[in-house]
Short mmCIF file of C-alpha atoms and ligand atoms in Angstrom, two decimals:
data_model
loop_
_atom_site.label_atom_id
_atom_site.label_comp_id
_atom_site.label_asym_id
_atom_site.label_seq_id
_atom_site.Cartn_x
_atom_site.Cartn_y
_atom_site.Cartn_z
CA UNK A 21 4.25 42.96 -9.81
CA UNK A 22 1.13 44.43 -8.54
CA UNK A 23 0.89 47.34 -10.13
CA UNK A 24 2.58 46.12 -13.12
CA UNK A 25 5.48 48.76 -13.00
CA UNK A 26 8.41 47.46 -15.35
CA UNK A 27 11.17 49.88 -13.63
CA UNK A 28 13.42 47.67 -12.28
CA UNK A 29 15.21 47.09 -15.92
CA UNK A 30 15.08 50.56 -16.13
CA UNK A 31 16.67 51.53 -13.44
CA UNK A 32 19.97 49.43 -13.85
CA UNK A 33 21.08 51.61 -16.97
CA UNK A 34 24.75 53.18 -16.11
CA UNK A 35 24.87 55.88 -14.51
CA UNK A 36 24.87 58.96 -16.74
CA UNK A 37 24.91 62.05 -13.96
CA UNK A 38 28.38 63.93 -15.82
CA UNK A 39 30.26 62.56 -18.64
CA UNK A 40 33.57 64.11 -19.57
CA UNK A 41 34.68 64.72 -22.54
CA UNK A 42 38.29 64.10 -23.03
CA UNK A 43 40.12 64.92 -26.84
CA UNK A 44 41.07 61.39 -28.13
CA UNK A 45 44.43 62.39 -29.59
CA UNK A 46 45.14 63.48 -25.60
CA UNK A 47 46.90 60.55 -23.51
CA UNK A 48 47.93 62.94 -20.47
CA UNK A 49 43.98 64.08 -20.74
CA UNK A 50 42.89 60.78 -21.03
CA UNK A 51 45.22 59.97 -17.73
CA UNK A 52 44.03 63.08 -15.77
CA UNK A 53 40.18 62.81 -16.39
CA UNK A 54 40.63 59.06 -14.67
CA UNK A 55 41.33 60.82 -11.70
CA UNK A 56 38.15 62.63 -12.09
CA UNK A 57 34.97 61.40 -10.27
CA UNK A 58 32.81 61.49 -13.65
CA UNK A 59 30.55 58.76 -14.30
CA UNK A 60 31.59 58.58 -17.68
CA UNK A 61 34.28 59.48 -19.83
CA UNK A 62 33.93 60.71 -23.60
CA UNK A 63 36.63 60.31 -25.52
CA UNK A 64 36.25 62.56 -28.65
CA UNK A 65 37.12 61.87 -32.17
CA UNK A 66 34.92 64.68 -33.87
CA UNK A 67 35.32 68.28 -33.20
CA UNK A 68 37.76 68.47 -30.45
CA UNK A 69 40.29 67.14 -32.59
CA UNK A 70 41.77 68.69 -36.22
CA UNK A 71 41.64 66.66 -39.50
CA UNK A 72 44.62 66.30 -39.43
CA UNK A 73 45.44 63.91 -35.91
CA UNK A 74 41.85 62.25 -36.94
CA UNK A 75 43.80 59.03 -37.85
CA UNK A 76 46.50 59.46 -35.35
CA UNK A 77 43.63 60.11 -32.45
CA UNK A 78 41.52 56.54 -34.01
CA UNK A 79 44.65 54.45 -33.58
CA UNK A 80 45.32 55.70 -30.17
CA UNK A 81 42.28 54.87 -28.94
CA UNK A 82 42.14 51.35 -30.57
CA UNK A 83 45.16 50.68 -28.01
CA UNK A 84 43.37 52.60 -24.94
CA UNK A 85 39.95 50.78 -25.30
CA UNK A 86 40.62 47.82 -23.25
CA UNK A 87 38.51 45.57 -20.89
CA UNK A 88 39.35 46.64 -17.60
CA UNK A 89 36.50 45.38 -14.90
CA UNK A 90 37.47 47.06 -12.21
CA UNK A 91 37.12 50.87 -13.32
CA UNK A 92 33.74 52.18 -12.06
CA UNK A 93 33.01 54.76 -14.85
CA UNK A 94 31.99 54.23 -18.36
CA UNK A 95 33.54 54.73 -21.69
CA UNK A 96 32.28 56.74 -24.34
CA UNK A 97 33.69 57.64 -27.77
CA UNK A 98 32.10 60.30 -30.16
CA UNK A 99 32.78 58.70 -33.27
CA UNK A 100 32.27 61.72 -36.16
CA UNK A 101 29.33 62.28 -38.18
CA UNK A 102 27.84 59.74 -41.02
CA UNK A 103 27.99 62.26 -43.14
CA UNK A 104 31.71 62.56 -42.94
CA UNK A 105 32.72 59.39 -44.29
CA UNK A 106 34.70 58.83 -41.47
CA UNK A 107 32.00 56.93 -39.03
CA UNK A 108 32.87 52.88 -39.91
CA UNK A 109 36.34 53.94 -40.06
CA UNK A 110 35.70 55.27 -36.50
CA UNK A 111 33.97 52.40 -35.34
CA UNK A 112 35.91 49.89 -37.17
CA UNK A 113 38.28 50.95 -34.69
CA UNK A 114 36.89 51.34 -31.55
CA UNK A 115 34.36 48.31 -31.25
CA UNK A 116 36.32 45.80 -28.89
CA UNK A 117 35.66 45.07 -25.79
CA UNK A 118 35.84 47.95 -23.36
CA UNK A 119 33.50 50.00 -24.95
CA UNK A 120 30.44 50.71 -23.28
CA UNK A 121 28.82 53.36 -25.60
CA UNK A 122 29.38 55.92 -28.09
CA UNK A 123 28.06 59.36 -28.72
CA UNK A 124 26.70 59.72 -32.11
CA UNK A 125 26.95 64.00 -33.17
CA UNK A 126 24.57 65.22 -36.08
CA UNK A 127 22.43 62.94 -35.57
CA UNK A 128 19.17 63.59 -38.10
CA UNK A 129 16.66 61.10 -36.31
CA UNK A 130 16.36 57.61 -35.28
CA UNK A 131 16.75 56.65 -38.80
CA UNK A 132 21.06 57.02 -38.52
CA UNK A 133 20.79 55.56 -35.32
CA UNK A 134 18.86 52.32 -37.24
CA UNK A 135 21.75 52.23 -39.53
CA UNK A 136 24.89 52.87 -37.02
CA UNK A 137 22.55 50.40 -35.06
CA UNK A 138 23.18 47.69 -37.69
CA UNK A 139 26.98 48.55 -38.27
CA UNK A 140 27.68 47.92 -34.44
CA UNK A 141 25.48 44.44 -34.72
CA UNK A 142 28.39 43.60 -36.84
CA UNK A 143 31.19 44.86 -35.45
CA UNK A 144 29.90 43.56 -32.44
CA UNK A 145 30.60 39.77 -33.98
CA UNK A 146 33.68 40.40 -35.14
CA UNK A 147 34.84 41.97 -31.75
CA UNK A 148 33.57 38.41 -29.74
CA UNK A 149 31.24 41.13 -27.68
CA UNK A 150 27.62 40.66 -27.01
CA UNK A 151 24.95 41.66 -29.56
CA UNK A 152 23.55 45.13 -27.83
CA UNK A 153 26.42 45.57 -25.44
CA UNK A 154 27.51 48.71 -26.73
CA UNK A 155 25.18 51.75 -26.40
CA UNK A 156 24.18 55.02 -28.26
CA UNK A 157 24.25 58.35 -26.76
CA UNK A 158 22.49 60.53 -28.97
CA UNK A 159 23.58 64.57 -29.79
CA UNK A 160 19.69 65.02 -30.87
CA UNK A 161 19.54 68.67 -32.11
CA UNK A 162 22.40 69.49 -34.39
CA UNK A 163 20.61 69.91 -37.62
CA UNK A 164 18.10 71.80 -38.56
CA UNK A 165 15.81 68.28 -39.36
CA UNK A 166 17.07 66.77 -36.41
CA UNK A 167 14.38 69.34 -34.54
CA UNK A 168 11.69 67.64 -37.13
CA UNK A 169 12.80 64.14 -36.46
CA UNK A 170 12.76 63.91 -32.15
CA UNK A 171 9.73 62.14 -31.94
CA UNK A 172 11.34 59.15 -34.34
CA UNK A 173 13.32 58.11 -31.16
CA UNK A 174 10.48 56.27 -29.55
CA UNK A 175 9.64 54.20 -29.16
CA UNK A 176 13.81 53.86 -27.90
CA UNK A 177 16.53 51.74 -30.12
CA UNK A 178 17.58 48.85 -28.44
CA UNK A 179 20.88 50.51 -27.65
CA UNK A 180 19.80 54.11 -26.64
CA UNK A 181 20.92 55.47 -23.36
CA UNK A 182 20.77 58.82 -23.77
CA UNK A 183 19.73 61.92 -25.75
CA UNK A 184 22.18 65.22 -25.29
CA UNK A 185 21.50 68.71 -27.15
CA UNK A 186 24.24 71.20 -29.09
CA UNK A 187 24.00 74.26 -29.53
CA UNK A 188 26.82 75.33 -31.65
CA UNK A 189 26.12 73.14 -34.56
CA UNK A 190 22.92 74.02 -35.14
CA UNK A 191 23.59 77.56 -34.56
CA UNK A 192 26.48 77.16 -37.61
CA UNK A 193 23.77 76.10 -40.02
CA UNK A 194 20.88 78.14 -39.25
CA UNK A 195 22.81 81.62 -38.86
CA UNK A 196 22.69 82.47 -34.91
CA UNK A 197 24.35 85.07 -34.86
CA UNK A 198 24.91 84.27 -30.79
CA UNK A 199 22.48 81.44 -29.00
CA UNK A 200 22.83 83.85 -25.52
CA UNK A 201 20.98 86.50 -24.31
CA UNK A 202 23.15 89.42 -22.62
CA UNK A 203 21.96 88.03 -19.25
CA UNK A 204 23.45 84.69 -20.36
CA UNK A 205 20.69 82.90 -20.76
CA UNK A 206 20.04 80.80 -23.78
CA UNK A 207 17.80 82.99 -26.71
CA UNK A 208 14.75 81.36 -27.14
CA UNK A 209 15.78 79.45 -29.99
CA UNK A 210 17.65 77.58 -27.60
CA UNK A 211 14.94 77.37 -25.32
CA UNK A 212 12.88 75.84 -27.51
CA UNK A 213 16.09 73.23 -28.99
CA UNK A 214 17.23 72.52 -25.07
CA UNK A 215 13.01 71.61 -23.76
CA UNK A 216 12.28 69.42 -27.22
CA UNK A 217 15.31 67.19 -26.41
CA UNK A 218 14.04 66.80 -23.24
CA UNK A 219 10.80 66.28 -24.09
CA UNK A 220 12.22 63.21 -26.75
CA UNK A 221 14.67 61.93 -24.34
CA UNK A 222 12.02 61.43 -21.58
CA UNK A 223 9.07 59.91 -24.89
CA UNK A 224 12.01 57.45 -25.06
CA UNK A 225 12.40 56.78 -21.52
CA UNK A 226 16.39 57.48 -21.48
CA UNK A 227 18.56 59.84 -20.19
CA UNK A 228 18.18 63.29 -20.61
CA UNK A 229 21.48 65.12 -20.40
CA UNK A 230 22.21 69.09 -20.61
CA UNK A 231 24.15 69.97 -22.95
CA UNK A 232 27.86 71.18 -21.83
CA UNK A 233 28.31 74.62 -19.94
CA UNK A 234 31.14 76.21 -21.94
CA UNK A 235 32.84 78.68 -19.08
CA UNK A 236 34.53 76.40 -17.23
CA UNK A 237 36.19 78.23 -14.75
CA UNK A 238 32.38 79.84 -13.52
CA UNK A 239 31.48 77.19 -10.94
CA UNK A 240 28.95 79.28 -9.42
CA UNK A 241 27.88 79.76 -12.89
CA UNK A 242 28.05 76.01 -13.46
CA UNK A 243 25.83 74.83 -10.12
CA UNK A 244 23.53 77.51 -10.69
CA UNK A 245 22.86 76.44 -14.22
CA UNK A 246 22.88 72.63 -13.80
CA UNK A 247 20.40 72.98 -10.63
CA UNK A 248 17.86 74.95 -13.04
CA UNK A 249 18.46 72.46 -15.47
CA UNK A 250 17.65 69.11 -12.56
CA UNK A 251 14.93 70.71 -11.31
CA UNK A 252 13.78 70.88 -15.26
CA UNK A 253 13.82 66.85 -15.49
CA UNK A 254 17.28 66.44 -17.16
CA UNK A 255 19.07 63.60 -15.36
CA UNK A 256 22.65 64.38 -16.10
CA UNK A 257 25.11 67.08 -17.37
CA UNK A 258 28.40 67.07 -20.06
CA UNK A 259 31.42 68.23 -18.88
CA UNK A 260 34.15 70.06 -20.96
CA UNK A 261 36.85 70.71 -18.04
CA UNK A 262 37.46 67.80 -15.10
CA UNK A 263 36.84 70.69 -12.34
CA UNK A 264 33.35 70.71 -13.57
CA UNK A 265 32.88 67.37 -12.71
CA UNK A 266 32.37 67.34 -8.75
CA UNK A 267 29.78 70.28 -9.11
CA UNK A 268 27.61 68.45 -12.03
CA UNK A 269 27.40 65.52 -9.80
CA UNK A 270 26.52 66.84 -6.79
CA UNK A 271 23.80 69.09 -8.89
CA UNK A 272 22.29 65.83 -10.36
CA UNK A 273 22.72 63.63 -6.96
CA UNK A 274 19.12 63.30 -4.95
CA UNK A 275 19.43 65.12 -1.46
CA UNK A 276 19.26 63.62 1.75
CA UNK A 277 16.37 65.29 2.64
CA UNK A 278 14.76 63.86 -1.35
CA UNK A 279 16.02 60.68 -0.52
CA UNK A 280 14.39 59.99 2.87
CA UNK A 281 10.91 60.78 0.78
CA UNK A 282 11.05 58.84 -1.46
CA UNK A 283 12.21 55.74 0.36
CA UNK A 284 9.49 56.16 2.66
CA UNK A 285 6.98 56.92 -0.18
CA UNK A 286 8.35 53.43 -1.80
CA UNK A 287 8.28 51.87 1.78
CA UNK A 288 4.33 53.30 2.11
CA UNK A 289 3.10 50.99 -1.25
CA UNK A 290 5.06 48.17 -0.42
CA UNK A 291 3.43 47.48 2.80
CA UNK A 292 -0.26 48.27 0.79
CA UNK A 293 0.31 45.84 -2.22
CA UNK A 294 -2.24 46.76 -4.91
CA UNK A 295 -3.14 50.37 -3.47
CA UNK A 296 -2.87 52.90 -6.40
CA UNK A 297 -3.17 56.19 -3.77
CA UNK A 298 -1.92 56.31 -0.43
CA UNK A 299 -1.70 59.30 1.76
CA UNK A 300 1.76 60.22 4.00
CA UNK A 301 1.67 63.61 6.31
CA UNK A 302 -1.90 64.44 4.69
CA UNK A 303 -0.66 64.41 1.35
CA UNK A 304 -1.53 62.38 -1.56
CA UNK A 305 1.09 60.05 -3.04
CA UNK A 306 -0.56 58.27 -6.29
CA UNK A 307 1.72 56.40 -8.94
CA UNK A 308 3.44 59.28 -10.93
CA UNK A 309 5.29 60.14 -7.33
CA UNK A 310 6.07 56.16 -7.06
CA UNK A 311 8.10 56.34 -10.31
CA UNK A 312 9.78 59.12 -9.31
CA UNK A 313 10.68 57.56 -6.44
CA UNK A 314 11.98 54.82 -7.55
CA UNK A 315 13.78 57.26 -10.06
CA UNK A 316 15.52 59.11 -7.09
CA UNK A 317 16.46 55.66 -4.83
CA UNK A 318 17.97 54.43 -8.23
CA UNK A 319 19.93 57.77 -9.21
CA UNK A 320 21.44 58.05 -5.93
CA UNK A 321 22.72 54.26 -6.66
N1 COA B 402 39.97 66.09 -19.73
C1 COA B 402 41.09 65.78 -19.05
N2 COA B 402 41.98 66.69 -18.63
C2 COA B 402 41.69 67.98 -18.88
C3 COA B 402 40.53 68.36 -19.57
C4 COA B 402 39.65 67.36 -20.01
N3 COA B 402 38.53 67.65 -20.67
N4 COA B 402 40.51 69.71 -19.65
C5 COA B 402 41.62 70.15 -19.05
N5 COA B 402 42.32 69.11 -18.59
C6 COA B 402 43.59 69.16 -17.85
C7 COA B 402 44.64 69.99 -18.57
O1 COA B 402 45.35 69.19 -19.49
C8 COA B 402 45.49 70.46 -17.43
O2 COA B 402 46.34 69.40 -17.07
P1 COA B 402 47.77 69.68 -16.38
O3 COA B 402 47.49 70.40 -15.11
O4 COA B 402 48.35 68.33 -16.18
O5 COA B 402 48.52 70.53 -17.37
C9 COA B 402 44.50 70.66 -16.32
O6 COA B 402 43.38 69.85 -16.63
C10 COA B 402 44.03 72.09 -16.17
O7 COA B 402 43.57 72.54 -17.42
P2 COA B 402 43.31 74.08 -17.72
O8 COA B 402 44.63 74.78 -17.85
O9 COA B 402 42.38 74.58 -16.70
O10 COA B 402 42.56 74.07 -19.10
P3 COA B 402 43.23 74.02 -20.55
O11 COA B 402 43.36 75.42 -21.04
O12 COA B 402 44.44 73.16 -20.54
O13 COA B 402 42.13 73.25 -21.40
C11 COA B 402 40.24 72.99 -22.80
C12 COA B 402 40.93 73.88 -21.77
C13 COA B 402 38.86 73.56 -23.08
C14 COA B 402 41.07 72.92 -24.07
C15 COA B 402 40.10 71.57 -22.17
O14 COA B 402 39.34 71.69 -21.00
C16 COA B 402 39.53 70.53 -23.07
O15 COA B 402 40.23 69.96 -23.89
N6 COA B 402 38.21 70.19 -22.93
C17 COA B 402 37.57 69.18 -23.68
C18 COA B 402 37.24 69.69 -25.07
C19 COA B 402 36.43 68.70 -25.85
O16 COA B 402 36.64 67.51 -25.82
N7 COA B 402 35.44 69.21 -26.58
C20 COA B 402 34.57 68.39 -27.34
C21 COA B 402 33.17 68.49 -26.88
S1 COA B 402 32.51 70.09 -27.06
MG1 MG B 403 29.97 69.98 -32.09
#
């Protein structure tokens, strides 16, 4: 009310700091990253696992999806691309309840995510779940017409969370010969791929999470990287290896110090209902800083 700020909604979508992938065809992986602290879990049924156990990995994760209420992370499947053939199959499969969300790779604009949008509406009946319930994480760069099409996802799809960026894929298609520079930084290709995802994820109002840092045995590397990457406006990170997971959240977790702020910045309008601009230690605190306050109170849960 009062300053007509419609955040609150916002603010209760799951928490999406670090999500770890897991290979679906992997029961002891699937066991292990549980005792990780990730927020959610992404169990993968495109690239990390061979043609091959593609079958083998679907059926084992019809039996592993199951409602259990009292697990505090999320889970995720990447379901393979529409172009494979192999997507309703996927989903065919997965869609009970359980499921919060799946990761949709190769992605060429909001268009697939219309039609995978419509696939889960039914699915969704069949399952006995509720129409919307399960959500679409978005790999948003992975074509070359993907990078043409990241305005089409806003305004959002009812069931996008999140928007994610690859670098390999793309690379594959358009020839990169590498996608780092010899000081390890992306090329600016990359640059440019990594800051338009951004820039769609946040025109959509979702999450905005860094693509995956590959050396996972660099944590330095890893905190480094993902605190660059924060103080850039992405919200949350992928993980590849479980020990990444502790750093990623810590990266993407408010301070104490940010924290404090913005509770008093929040604390500052509430007690001056209808004041636009308010001043705290001689600065100026107008609306933009009241949303991001709000944004920091909510990511730090
Ligand atoms: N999820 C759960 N457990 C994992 C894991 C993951 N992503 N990555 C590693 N582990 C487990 C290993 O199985 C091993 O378990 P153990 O101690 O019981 O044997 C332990 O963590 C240590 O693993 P480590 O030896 O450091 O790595 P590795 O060589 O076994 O595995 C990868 C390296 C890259 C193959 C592995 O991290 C992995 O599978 N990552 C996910 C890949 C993926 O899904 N990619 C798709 C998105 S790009
Ligand atoms: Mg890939």
């Amino acid at each position: 009310m009062g300053l007509g700020l419609q955040e609150e909604e916002e603010f209760d979508q799951m928490k999406l700091r670090s999500l770890l992938f897991v290979p679906a065809d992997s029961e002891k992986k699937f066991a292990k990253a549980q005792e990780s602290r990730a927020d959610g879990l992404i169990l993968d049924l495109e690239d990390a696992v061979a043609p091959d156990r593609k079958a083998i990995a679907r059926d084992m994760l019809g039996n592993i999806i199951a409602a259990r209420p009292d697990r505090n992370w999320s889970l995720w499947v990447r379901v393979n691309a529409l172009d494979t053939g192999l997507t309703l199959s996927d989903l065919s499969a997965i869609v009970k309840p359980g499921l919060d969300g799946i990761m949709v790779p190769k992605s060429n604009g909001a268009a697939d995510i219309q039609r995978i949008g419509h696939y889960l509406d039914a699915l969704e009946v069949r399952a006995g779940m509720a129409r919307g319930t399960v959500k679409i994480i978005v790999v948003a760069t992975e074509t070359p017409v993907a990078m043409f099409n990241l305005g089409s996802y806003s305004p959002p799809h009812e069931r996008l969370a999140g928007l994610t960026w690859g670098a390999e894929d793309l690379g594959a298609v358009i020839g990169s010969v590498t996608n780092k520079q010899s000081d390890g930084e992306w090329t600016q290709t990359y640059r440019i791929v990594r800051s338009m995802c951004l820039f769609a994820a946040a025109a959509a109002d979702v999450a905005r999470i860094d693509t995956l840092y590959a050396d996972f045995r660099d944590e330095a590397g890893l905190a480094s990287s993902c605190e660059a990457s924060r103080q850039d406006g992405f919200t949350g990170r992928i993980a590849i290896h479980p020990d990444q997971v502790d750093t990623i959240n810590r990266c993407f977790s408010p301070s104490d110090a940010d924290l404090t702020q913005a509770r008093r910045i929040i604390a500052a309008f509430e007690s001056q209902p209808g004041i636009g601009t308010i001043g705290i230690d001689g600065k100026m605190y107008d609306i933009p800083h009241l949303k991001l306050a709000h944004r920091i109170v909510s990511a730090a849960g």
